[in-house]
């Protein structure tokens, strides 16, 4: 067992790193780098979960840590990469995004998240206001990624990063949701990823491109 | 094997079976049979609750109380009649080559899976499982919206998927926040997400956390309800998918999402002793009503027009639940019932009309009454019913709603009434030329099945003329239950 003070500091460190990966995703234009950072985020999520499981002695959490590692750290990024290669989109670059401006907006979102979390009292010794605020910031940054990107795949990565942030919140703020819920949510995310895959092919075969600007159909 | 297992078991099992059946006529029949079996089971359960009060099943994993058992029967009923309509409709679509047999296999399997998702969301006692079930219902319908593979259908499905995905992710954040405070008192496990226990211990939850959580739940589940400004996905998804899917999305899925929202609101009321949740719901509801009633005028596609009408009515219900007095809850529950019945009936008619006229564009639809009186009158009567004319049930519920609003917030009438009038004008402006006049020359009558439409309109009529005593008691029970949660 590790002491509560150490756990608190380690969790804060993990939260800070998690925020860093969110910003890294926000700053990427290249598909390959984007997916690599996404995988790093998944592994970080798994590591945090395992840490909480060990420190709080909650055995169920080892299962979610394992699921996070397999699904989010390996399977989903690998699957996305395979699809990207099969669609020949691996060299595509998001050229229209103004990285500097989005980073600034991202920073503003972090401030906003802290502002929103102000009324929350320190819930317990481990769960600090910081963690809720950072988790919320990562959720908002995930949405920002989705808003600013024009390609279907980068939008999906934003969506999955958002989902990662939710899992991070669940682990760091509550020692994980009950096992039924964790597994159910992981299952839903997996199905969603598969449906995204189906969609890439449908979009590609209908519009000859994965650029979402074609989806603006006149009605 | 209890009745309750059957309720969830039938749709799940038939969904799996239909994934294996390649012959669409057989699958369509099986779909109807499964729908009716589920409905019979739901009715039996409803009577059980009426006699014995709330039931818990599988320890406390599932529960049925007057509020949700009523929605369970409604869902099962509309699902069954939609299956009848779907058989005629989808087989015609297959004949004209808009869908292939393998697409239809996907369609039937996903249809039942979707029903399963909704019934699971309604009956589960666990806040987390509710989220999972709603997401499951979304995932099941996403590929159905893009079933026709047209550019418009694919972009509609993508929008539906992304917007609802993000929306519901926010709802998960809210759920996690609730868990973070409830696990302090109820222990770290399923208990801390169990509705029945949460309600009992609402006093011990941290009000600040619950308030923030509700904002997320409101936006999250509100997206699924189709509240303005999170409604952008709804007209597209309802407009481009196959019509039976539009009918169940409009008539059922929106209800289930609203159900989730109202459950959360009751919990928040208990924990904070304030009316913030109610006020938020009133605001979003009012905004949806006003915006949707005006947007109705600008539509060209017939299904999009009726989906804006759905946004309008969901706004009305959200507003009414937001007021939260027993009368307002009663009105909202009644409105939920009649809206589901009438709106799905309208979509059935619209589906046949669009098949007959070979277009969904309202300019191309002319002279329905002369071409096929069944469709024409169905559309006209349905629109009269949904616009809130007496003697249909929508009139009764809207009248009650106005009364409730006058009692608590009289000034809101200044917005409510004009919006309803504007919506009414928008509907009739488009419907009149479609039903009267001379049909285009090249169209011919199609095979239709109007039975489900007349059943739905008939029930809405009965609810408008005289609500049966047992049903009124039931509404009263449910309305009180929702109000008592607020104490």
XYZ file of C-alpha atoms in Angstrom:
706
model
C 0.000 0.000 0.000
C 1.079 3.540 -0.602
C 0.253 6.399 1.661
C -2.767 8.568 0.958
C -0.612 11.661 0.511
C 1.499 9.924 -2.123
C -1.601 8.655 -3.903
C -3.022 12.146 -3.989
C 0.140 13.488 -5.546
C 0.381 10.649 -8.035
C -3.212 11.202 -9.079
C -2.589 14.893 -9.565
C 0.429 14.008 -11.682
C -1.661 11.630 -13.765
C -4.322 14.297 -14.231
C -1.710 16.795 -15.367
C -0.268 14.294 -17.844
C -3.737 13.517 -19.084
C -4.375 17.181 -19.748
C -1.054 17.287 -21.578
C -2.098 14.467 -23.907
C -5.389 16.254 -24.560
C -3.462 19.346 -25.634
C -1.109 17.194 -27.702
C -4.104 15.802 -29.579
C -5.378 19.311 -30.089
C -2.063 20.391 -31.607
C -1.663 17.580 -34.148
C -2.277 18.014 -37.847
C -0.903 14.675 -39.017
C -3.000 11.550 -38.854
C -0.178 9.308 -37.688
C 0.916 11.541 -34.823
C -2.693 12.049 -33.809
C -3.369 8.337 -33.500
C -0.087 7.809 -31.629
C -0.982 10.412 -29.051
C -4.412 8.878 -28.808
C -2.825 5.519 -27.974
C -0.568 7.206 -25.396
C -3.645 8.673 -23.773
C -5.243 5.228 -23.631
C -2.182 3.713 -21.959
C -2.054 6.584 -19.479
C -5.684 5.949 -18.660
C -4.949 2.277 -18.043
C -1.952 3.127 -15.857
C -3.984 5.562 -13.753
C -6.725 2.994 -13.314
C -4.228 0.363 -12.222
C -2.676 2.835 -9.777
C -6.034 3.615 -8.178
C -6.879 -0.086 -8.088
C -3.645 -0.819 -6.234
C -3.852 2.121 -3.849
C -7.507 1.791 -2.961
C -7.416 -1.982 -3.071
C -10.421 -2.227 -5.384
C -9.973 -5.423 -7.345
C -12.733 -4.678 -9.858
C -10.692 -1.776 -11.119
C -7.954 -4.096 -12.378
C -10.508 -5.396 -14.871
C -11.270 -1.887 -16.108
C -7.554 -1.118 -16.251
C -7.085 -4.190 -18.400
C -10.044 -3.221 -20.606
C -8.665 0.307 -20.980
C -5.241 -0.977 -21.968
C -6.551 -3.476 -24.508
C -9.368 -1.383 -25.969
C -8.174 2.180 -25.749
C -4.425 1.744 -25.697
C -4.137 -0.894 -28.392
C -7.207 -2.166 -30.209
C -9.039 1.033 -31.151
C -5.939 3.024 -32.266
C -4.714 0.003 -34.216
C -8.136 -0.465 -35.823
C -8.308 3.196 -36.755
C -4.807 3.063 -38.193
C -5.697 0.023 -40.295
C -8.761 1.804 -41.636
C -6.748 4.943 -42.357
C -4.252 2.907 -44.356
C -6.921 0.976 -46.223
C -8.613 4.216 -47.167
C -5.269 5.686 -48.173
C -5.776 8.622 -45.875
C -2.603 8.228 -43.812
C -0.827 11.113 -45.479
C -3.720 13.502 -45.132
C -3.125 16.653 -43.187
C -5.634 18.947 -41.571
C -4.432 22.078 -43.252
C -7.237 24.437 -42.371
C -6.805 24.327 -38.610
C -5.188 27.300 -36.950
C -3.233 25.492 -34.235
C -2.294 28.595 -32.302
C -5.868 29.821 -32.012
C -7.239 26.427 -30.993
C -4.538 26.107 -28.317
C -5.583 29.461 -26.925
C -9.223 28.412 -26.889
C -8.141 25.182 -25.197
C -6.406 27.166 -22.475
C -9.518 29.275 -22.020
C -11.563 26.092 -21.661
C -9.296 24.932 -18.836
C -9.912 28.200 -17.000
C -13.612 27.824 -17.602
C -13.561 24.258 -16.242
C -11.878 25.475 -13.045
C -14.462 28.219 -12.733
C -17.332 25.749 -13.075
C -15.843 23.431 -10.465
C -15.365 26.181 -7.878
C -18.556 25.425 -5.925
C -17.508 21.798 -5.428
C -16.094 21.356 -1.974
C -13.196 19.027 -1.475
C -15.184 15.806 -1.659
C -12.804 13.562 0.166
C -9.132 13.389 0.794
C -8.303 11.839 -2.537
C -10.823 13.464 -4.824
C -9.737 17.003 -5.200
C -11.409 19.802 -7.042
C -8.401 19.786 -9.360
C -9.234 16.378 -10.734
C -12.858 17.226 -11.505
C -11.747 20.479 -13.135
C -9.069 18.823 -15.274
C -11.401 16.028 -16.276
C -14.011 18.537 -17.339
C -11.359 20.479 -19.251
C -10.372 17.305 -21.122
C -14.013 16.649 -22.004
C -14.315 20.174 -23.374
C -11.049 19.875 -25.301
C -12.335 16.658 -26.859
C -15.356 18.612 -28.062
C -13.092 21.372 -29.347
C -11.160 18.821 -31.404
C -14.418 17.614 -32.907
C -15.552 21.126 -33.725
C -12.348 22.298 -35.371
C -11.566 19.254 -37.518
C -13.004 18.646 -40.949
C -12.001 15.051 -41.528
C -14.175 12.178 -40.388
C -11.313 10.306 -38.726
C -9.978 13.231 -36.710
C -13.494 13.964 -35.566
C -13.815 10.425 -34.317
C -10.500 10.689 -32.498
C -11.894 13.774 -30.773
C -14.981 11.796 -29.799
C -12.931 8.935 -28.396
C -10.647 11.365 -26.526
C -13.780 12.781 -24.952
C -14.802 9.270 -23.945
C -11.306 8.695 -22.479
C -11.689 11.822 -20.393
C -14.966 10.464 -19.020
C -13.310 7.214 -18.020
C -10.533 9.174 -16.406
C -13.066 11.137 -14.383
C -14.794 7.968 -13.304
C -11.544 6.429 -12.123
C -9.920 9.426 -10.499
C -12.992 10.987 -8.932
C -14.894 7.914 -7.776
C -12.501 4.947 -7.778
C -14.357 3.712 -10.835
C -18.012 3.128 -11.529
C -19.570 -0.225 -10.552
C -18.306 -3.050 -12.722
C -21.595 -3.578 -14.586
C -21.571 0.040 -15.672
C -17.879 0.077 -16.598
C -18.210 -2.999 -18.774
C -21.452 -1.760 -20.320
C -19.917 1.576 -21.211
C -16.779 -0.074 -22.618
C -18.993 -2.345 -24.709
C -20.937 0.636 -26.062
C -17.712 2.434 -26.949
C -16.431 -0.631 -28.780
C -19.661 -0.915 -30.796
C -19.478 2.806 -31.516
C -15.918 2.423 -32.817
C -17.044 -0.410 -35.097
C -19.952 1.635 -36.421
C -17.555 4.506 -37.059
C -15.513 2.103 -39.144
C -18.579 1.129 -41.179
C -19.336 4.806 -41.627
C -15.878 5.645 -42.958
C -16.454 3.210 -45.781
C -20.003 4.445 -46.426
C -18.873 8.061 -46.486
C -15.918 7.236 -48.635
C -17.913 5.277 -51.202
C -20.661 7.897 -51.376
C -18.604 11.072 -51.378
C -15.204 9.821 -52.619
C -13.548 11.569 -49.703
C -13.506 11.576 -45.937
C -13.729 15.325 -45.816
C -16.854 16.267 -43.933
C -17.511 19.380 -45.926
C -19.214 17.145 -48.478
C -21.745 16.143 -45.873
C -23.368 19.557 -45.972
C -26.193 18.423 -48.210
C -28.626 21.016 -49.426
C -32.107 20.321 -48.059
C -38.957 -17.308 -15.690
C -40.965 -14.332 -14.577
C -43.066 -12.005 -16.699
C -40.389 -9.432 -16.319
C -37.698 -11.594 -17.939
C -40.032 -12.112 -20.873
C -40.447 -8.385 -21.351
C -36.753 -7.899 -22.033
C -36.099 -11.402 -23.331
C -38.542 -11.390 -26.258
C -37.113 -8.346 -28.104
C -33.518 -9.381 -27.444
C -34.030 -12.967 -28.561
C -36.093 -12.065 -31.618
C -33.478 -9.486 -32.573
C -30.843 -12.218 -32.579
C -33.091 -14.636 -34.477
C -33.929 -12.037 -37.114
C -30.253 -11.368 -37.697
C -30.165 -14.928 -39.060
C -33.311 -14.883 -41.223
C -32.598 -13.950 -44.800
C -36.156 -13.982 -46.128
C -37.673 -10.617 -45.463
C -41.407 -11.582 -45.626
C -40.871 -14.120 -42.844
C -38.801 -11.678 -40.813
C -41.488 -9.009 -41.165
C -44.160 -11.407 -39.847
C -41.911 -12.476 -37.010
C -41.336 -8.819 -36.197
C -45.082 -8.315 -35.771
C -45.421 -11.440 -33.644
C -42.557 -10.387 -31.378
C -44.040 -6.918 -31.056
C -47.407 -8.222 -29.963
C -45.969 -10.774 -27.551
C -43.967 -7.992 -25.894
C -47.068 -5.848 -25.720
C -49.127 -8.580 -24.049
C -46.396 -9.113 -21.473
C -46.167 -5.367 -20.870
C -49.923 -5.160 -20.329
C -49.839 -8.041 -17.872
C -47.062 -6.307 -15.953
C -48.985 -3.047 -15.996
C -51.999 -4.720 -14.376
C -49.732 -6.341 -11.830
C -48.375 -2.906 -10.870
C -51.873 -1.464 -10.821
C -52.931 -4.111 -8.306
C -49.847 -4.531 -6.175
C -47.919 -1.312 -6.508
C -44.268 -1.026 -7.504
C -42.289 -4.200 -8.158
C -38.586 -4.852 -7.894
C -37.114 -7.638 -9.999
C -33.789 -9.493 -9.733
C -33.115 -8.179 -6.260
C -33.194 -4.502 -7.094
C -31.653 -4.373 -10.528
C -34.990 -3.579 -12.203
C -38.067 -1.827 -10.966
C -41.509 -0.926 -12.165
C -43.472 1.904 -10.634
C -46.596 3.668 -11.905
C -44.451 6.102 -13.890
C -42.368 3.757 -15.935
C -44.797 0.868 -16.331
C -47.079 3.229 -18.195
C -44.273 4.132 -20.596
C -43.344 0.460 -20.955
C -46.843 -0.411 -22.169
C -46.931 2.595 -24.469
C -43.540 1.692 -25.948
C -44.506 -1.927 -26.467
C -47.816 -0.935 -28.047
C -46.404 1.550 -30.531
C -43.574 -0.848 -31.359
C -46.137 -3.552 -32.187
C -48.280 -1.355 -34.436
C -45.163 0.037 -36.104
C -44.175 -3.539 -36.923
C -47.523 -3.960 -38.727
C -46.961 -0.789 -40.718
C -43.341 -1.658 -41.330
C -44.274 -4.935 -43.024
C -46.312 -3.270 -45.794
C -43.944 -0.345 -46.065
C -40.590 -2.106 -46.134
C -41.735 -4.851 -48.495
C -42.799 -2.131 -50.917
C -39.411 -0.482 -50.529
C -37.798 -3.813 -51.341
C -39.997 -4.202 -54.441
C -38.995 -0.837 -55.820
C -35.375 -1.629 -55.041
C -34.591 0.989 -52.454
C -33.362 -1.636 -50.019
C -31.867 -5.088 -50.494
C -32.733 -8.263 -48.629
C -29.562 -8.099 -46.552
C -30.325 -4.497 -45.629
C -33.740 -5.644 -44.474
C -32.150 -8.319 -42.315
C -30.112 -5.627 -40.592
C -33.234 -3.516 -40.338
C -35.353 -6.134 -38.588
C -32.630 -7.209 -36.200
C -31.832 -3.617 -35.251
C -35.517 -2.751 -34.876
C -35.951 -5.338 -32.134
C -32.622 -4.447 -30.546
C -33.769 -0.847 -30.449
C -36.992 -1.850 -28.676
C -34.896 -3.870 -26.231
C -32.691 -0.848 -25.544
C -35.678 1.351 -24.802
C -37.388 -1.189 -22.546
C -34.114 -1.722 -20.676
C -33.706 2.029 -20.217
C -37.237 2.303 -18.874
C -37.123 -0.586 -16.457
C -33.608 -0.493 -15.070
C -33.126 0.705 -11.547
C -29.572 1.766 -12.195
C -28.613 5.223 -13.381
C -25.533 3.881 -15.180
C -27.405 1.110 -16.964
C -29.981 3.679 -18.060
C -27.175 5.526 -19.797
C -25.866 2.355 -21.426
C -29.334 1.395 -22.644
C -30.002 4.813 -24.162
C -26.663 4.697 -25.949
C -27.515 1.198 -27.154
C -30.804 2.484 -28.554
C -28.914 5.220 -30.400
C -26.320 2.822 -31.792
C -29.041 0.445 -32.976
C -30.739 3.153 -35.001
C -27.683 4.899 -36.460
C -27.170 2.339 -39.207
C -30.910 2.337 -39.892
C -30.925 6.051 -40.578
C -28.271 5.523 -43.252
C -30.092 2.447 -44.630
C -30.863 4.012 -48.015
C -27.184 4.969 -48.556
C -28.062 8.246 -50.251
C -25.701 11.181 -49.561
C -28.407 12.891 -47.508
C -29.071 9.738 -45.493
C -25.401 9.190 -44.703
C -24.809 12.761 -43.640
C -27.962 12.643 -41.501
C -26.782 9.461 -39.812
C -23.312 10.902 -39.201
C -24.813 14.008 -37.620
C -27.136 11.887 -35.497
C -24.280 9.709 -34.332
C -21.849 12.506 -33.518
C -24.292 14.916 -31.896
C -26.086 12.284 -29.858
C -22.771 10.669 -28.975
C -21.377 13.903 -27.588
C -24.650 14.774 -25.902
C -24.918 11.475 -24.169
C -21.239 11.603 -23.193
C -22.072 14.736 -21.231
C -24.881 12.832 -19.547
C -22.307 10.221 -18.509
C -20.210 12.974 -16.956
C -23.277 14.028 -14.965
C -23.854 10.436 -13.899
C -20.250 10.140 -12.714
C -20.635 13.316 -10.675
C -23.769 11.949 -9.004
C -21.917 8.713 -8.258
C -19.009 10.649 -6.763
C -21.267 12.128 -4.106
C -23.687 9.235 -3.621
C -20.898 6.704 -3.115
C -19.960 8.561 0.072
C -23.239 7.590 1.722
C -24.379 4.503 -0.157
C -21.029 2.792 -0.466
C -18.895 2.144 -3.491
C -21.077 -0.129 -5.584
C -24.284 -0.523 -7.525
C -26.323 0.756 -4.594
C -24.978 4.251 -5.152
C -26.548 4.357 -8.608
C -29.860 2.691 -7.735
C -32.829 5.008 -8.216
C -34.926 3.652 -5.381
C -32.057 4.039 -2.894
C -30.975 7.402 -4.297
C -34.469 8.803 -3.793
C -34.519 7.649 -0.169
C -31.120 9.197 0.507
C -31.486 12.333 -1.568
C -31.029 14.425 1.575
C -27.474 13.187 2.048
C -26.183 14.092 -1.394
C -24.027 17.189 -1.760
C -26.302 19.826 -3.318
C -23.512 21.678 -5.163
C -22.298 18.552 -6.926
C -25.832 17.459 -7.766
C -26.592 20.862 -9.258
C -23.556 20.763 -11.541
C -24.379 17.178 -12.421
C -27.881 18.142 -13.440
C -26.633 20.766 -15.856
C -24.708 18.025 -17.647
C -27.615 15.602 -17.517
C -29.932 18.298 -18.833
C -27.734 19.051 -21.827
C -26.929 15.378 -22.380
C -30.372 13.809 -22.220
C -31.822 17.066 -23.600
C -29.883 16.420 -26.793
C -31.654 13.105 -27.116
C -35.016 14.685 -26.337
C -34.307 17.064 -29.212
C -34.490 20.283 -27.241
C -33.382 23.484 -28.945
C -30.474 24.351 -29.352
C -29.254 20.731 -29.323
C -31.867 19.633 -31.859
C -29.868 19.866 -35.114
C -29.675 16.090 -35.538
C -33.363 15.391 -35.114
C -35.011 16.653 -38.330
C -32.245 15.080 -40.413
C -32.366 11.697 -38.713
C -36.162 11.563 -38.744
C -36.337 12.860 -42.289
C -33.851 10.569 -43.993
C -34.335 7.212 -42.294
C -36.992 4.670 -43.310
C -40.407 5.890 -42.167
C -41.071 3.154 -39.562
C -37.849 4.257 -37.888
C -38.950 7.904 -37.994
C -42.178 6.795 -36.319
C -40.468 5.013 -33.444
C -37.772 7.662 -33.057
C -40.366 10.428 -32.826
C -42.977 8.506 -30.916
C -40.821 6.502 -28.523
C -37.114 7.313 -28.244
C -37.755 10.973 -27.448
C -40.123 9.872 -24.685
C -37.535 7.557 -23.195
C -34.928 10.332 -23.156
C -37.422 12.660 -21.503
C -38.196 9.923 -18.989
C -34.519 9.830 -18.034
C -34.420 13.590 -17.691
C -37.500 13.704 -15.481
C -36.135 10.951 -13.231
C -32.953 13.008 -12.772
C -34.978 16.138 -12.099
C -36.940 14.424 -9.330
C -33.683 13.361 -7.705
C -32.179 16.838 -7.949
C -35.303 18.405 -6.450
C -35.006 16.054 -3.503
C -31.335 16.843 -2.965
C -31.288 20.613 -3.415
C -34.771 21.703 -2.268
C -34.575 24.358 -4.951
C -36.350 24.696 -8.251
C -33.290 25.160 -10.431
C -33.883 21.897 -12.294
C -37.490 22.786 -12.999
C -36.567 26.272 -14.162
C -33.915 24.908 -16.512
C -36.384 22.471 -18.005
C -38.980 25.192 -18.413
C -36.452 27.408 -20.194
C -35.280 24.731 -22.617
C -38.848 23.567 -23.187
C -40.121 27.030 -23.949
C -37.236 27.772 -26.301
C -37.852 24.524 -28.191
C -41.542 25.287 -28.494
C -40.999 28.791 -29.855
C -38.185 27.928 -32.270
C -39.756 24.736 -33.605
C -43.155 26.298 -34.178
C -41.564 28.920 -36.388
C -39.228 26.479 -38.138
C -42.283 24.446 -39.174
C -43.175 27.112 -41.722
C -39.893 26.897 -43.570
C -39.800 23.167 -44.284
C -40.012 21.589 -47.707
C -39.702 17.922 -46.770
C -42.829 16.425 -45.256
C -41.015 14.218 -42.740
C -38.800 17.093 -41.628
C -41.863 19.196 -41.036
C -43.427 16.617 -38.750
C -40.147 16.125 -36.926
C -40.120 19.841 -36.121
C -43.604 19.312 -34.792
C -42.100 16.603 -32.560
C -39.536 19.085 -31.233
C -42.351 21.470 -30.504
C -44.316 18.884 -28.540
C -41.265 17.600 -26.661
C -40.601 21.203 -25.687
C -44.148 21.466 -24.407
C -43.768 18.320 -22.300
C -40.380 19.369 -20.946
C -41.875 22.702 -19.982
C -44.766 21.015 -18.258
C -42.564 18.587 -16.299
C -40.477 21.624 -15.375
C -43.467 23.273 -13.697
C -43.699 20.106 -11.674
C -47.066 20.489 -9.926
C -49.229 17.335 -9.912
C -51.537 18.904 -12.496
C -48.622 19.835 -14.764
C -47.162 16.335 -14.449
C -50.559 14.835 -15.240
C -50.814 17.016 -18.335
C -47.294 16.121 -19.453
C -47.885 12.394 -19.034
C -51.148 12.567 -20.958
C -49.438 14.626 -23.619
C -46.649 12.066 -23.848
C -49.219 9.335 -24.508
C -51.295 11.151 -27.105
C -48.263 12.629 -28.841
C -46.704 9.173 -29.213
C -49.911 7.721 -30.586
C -50.771 10.549 -32.963
C -47.253 11.293 -34.165
C -46.411 7.703 -34.990
C -49.801 7.446 -36.720
C -48.959 10.510 -38.784
C -45.604 9.062 -39.760
C -47.309 5.853 -40.928
C -49.579 7.933 -43.150
C -46.744 10.099 -44.387
C -44.772 6.985 -45.278
C -47.573 5.673 -47.470
C -48.165 9.124 -48.964
C -44.505 9.497 -49.890
C -44.523 6.018 -51.465
C -47.623 6.864 -53.498
C -46.329 10.210 -54.684
C -42.739 8.938 -55.040
C -41.391 12.015 -53.274
C -41.017 13.443 -49.792
C -41.021 16.979 -51.068
C -44.267 18.665 -50.099
C -44.517 20.527 -53.368
C -44.763 17.226 -55.207
C -47.477 15.812 -52.941
C -50.918 16.876 -54.152
C -54.492 15.648 -54.019
C -54.055 12.771 -51.579
C -57.767 12.532 -50.842
C -58.647 12.113 -54.483
C -55.857 9.621 -55.142
C -56.286 7.519 -52.023
C -58.932 8.698 -49.579
C -57.565 6.488 -46.797
C -54.198 8.242 -46.792
C -55.638 11.713 -47.366
C -58.128 11.580 -44.536
C -55.601 9.877 -42.291
C -53.143 12.717 -42.829
C -55.795 15.388 -42.376
C -57.242 13.837 -39.208
C -53.775 13.173 -37.818
C -52.746 16.760 -38.381
C -55.977 18.031 -36.828
C -55.228 15.817 -33.835
C -51.609 16.904 -33.446
C -52.456 20.579 -33.858
C -54.570 20.292 -30.731
C -58.147 20.395 -31.999
C -60.916 18.951 -29.885
C -62.092 16.234 -29.553
C -58.646 14.565 -29.794
C -56.516 13.902 -26.739
C -53.896 16.508 -27.572
C -56.512 19.176 -26.939
C -57.243 17.787 -23.502
C -53.604 17.583 -22.507
C -52.735 21.022 -23.864
C -55.749 22.474 -22.067
C -54.612 20.925 -18.789
C -51.100 22.158 -19.442
C -52.343 25.719 -19.929
C -54.316 25.474 -16.709
C -51.231 24.291 -14.852
C -49.134 27.073 -16.364
C -51.768 29.663 -15.435
C -51.737 28.449 -11.850
C -47.990 28.620 -11.381
C -46.479 30.929 -13.978
C -49.283 32.950 -15.626
C -46.957 35.078 -17.757
C -45.736 32.045 -19.717
C -49.125 31.907 -21.434
C -48.062 34.946 -23.491
C -45.495 32.724 -25.189
C -47.238 29.365 -25.056
C -50.470 30.254 -26.805
C -48.996 32.256 -29.710
C -46.463 29.481 -30.353
C -49.215 26.887 -30.540
C -51.139 29.079 -32.962
C -48.047 29.636 -35.096
C -47.359 25.897 -35.159
C -50.961 25.201 -36.101
C -50.761 27.681 -38.965
C -47.492 26.163 -40.153
C -48.936 22.653 -40.245
C -52.127 23.592 -42.061
C -50.421 25.807 -44.545
C -48.522 22.773 -45.800
C -51.095 20.049 -45.257
C -54.064 21.614 -47.013
C -52.578 21.606 -50.547
C -51.279 18.090 -49.969
C -54.629 16.529 -49.104
C -56.959 18.565 -51.318
C -56.591 19.385 -54.983
C -55.734 17.238 -57.981
C -53.032 14.559 -57.786
C -50.183 14.668 -60.320
C -50.956 12.509 -63.353
C -48.104 10.040 -63.246
C -48.808 8.688 -59.733
C -50.893 5.666 -58.890
C -52.266 4.170 -55.697
C -50.017 1.930 -53.581
C -50.866 -0.930 -51.274
C -51.422 0.534 -47.839
C -52.268 -0.688 -44.403
C -54.134 2.049 -42.589
C -55.259 -0.106 -39.681
C -52.479 1.040 -37.284
C -53.217 4.674 -38.096
C -56.901 4.360 -37.283
C -56.150 2.439 -34.096
C -53.798 5.203 -32.948
C -56.155 8.029 -33.868
C -59.069 6.159 -32.284
C -57.177 5.797 -29.018
C -56.238 9.477 -29.093
C -59.914 10.256 -29.612
C -60.953 8.124 -26.647
C -58.341 9.830 -24.483
C -59.708 13.181 -25.562
C -63.371 12.386 -24.958
C -63.223 10.477 -21.707
C -60.127 9.049 -20.079
C -61.061 5.625 -18.626
C -61.144 5.665 -14.826
C -58.313 3.219 -14.231
C -56.088 5.110 -16.631
C -56.834 8.438 -14.927
C -55.974 6.909 -11.535
C -52.799 5.657 -13.022
C -51.819 9.082 -14.366
C -52.655 10.557 -10.972
C -50.437 8.039 -9.226
C -47.552 8.700 -11.577
C -47.974 12.472 -11.403
C -48.040 12.378 -7.606
C -45.022 10.110 -7.544
C -43.043 12.601 -9.607
C -44.248 15.478 -7.464
C -43.567 13.718 -4.173
C -40.005 13.153 -5.275
C -39.783 16.921 -5.238
C -40.714 17.164 -1.566
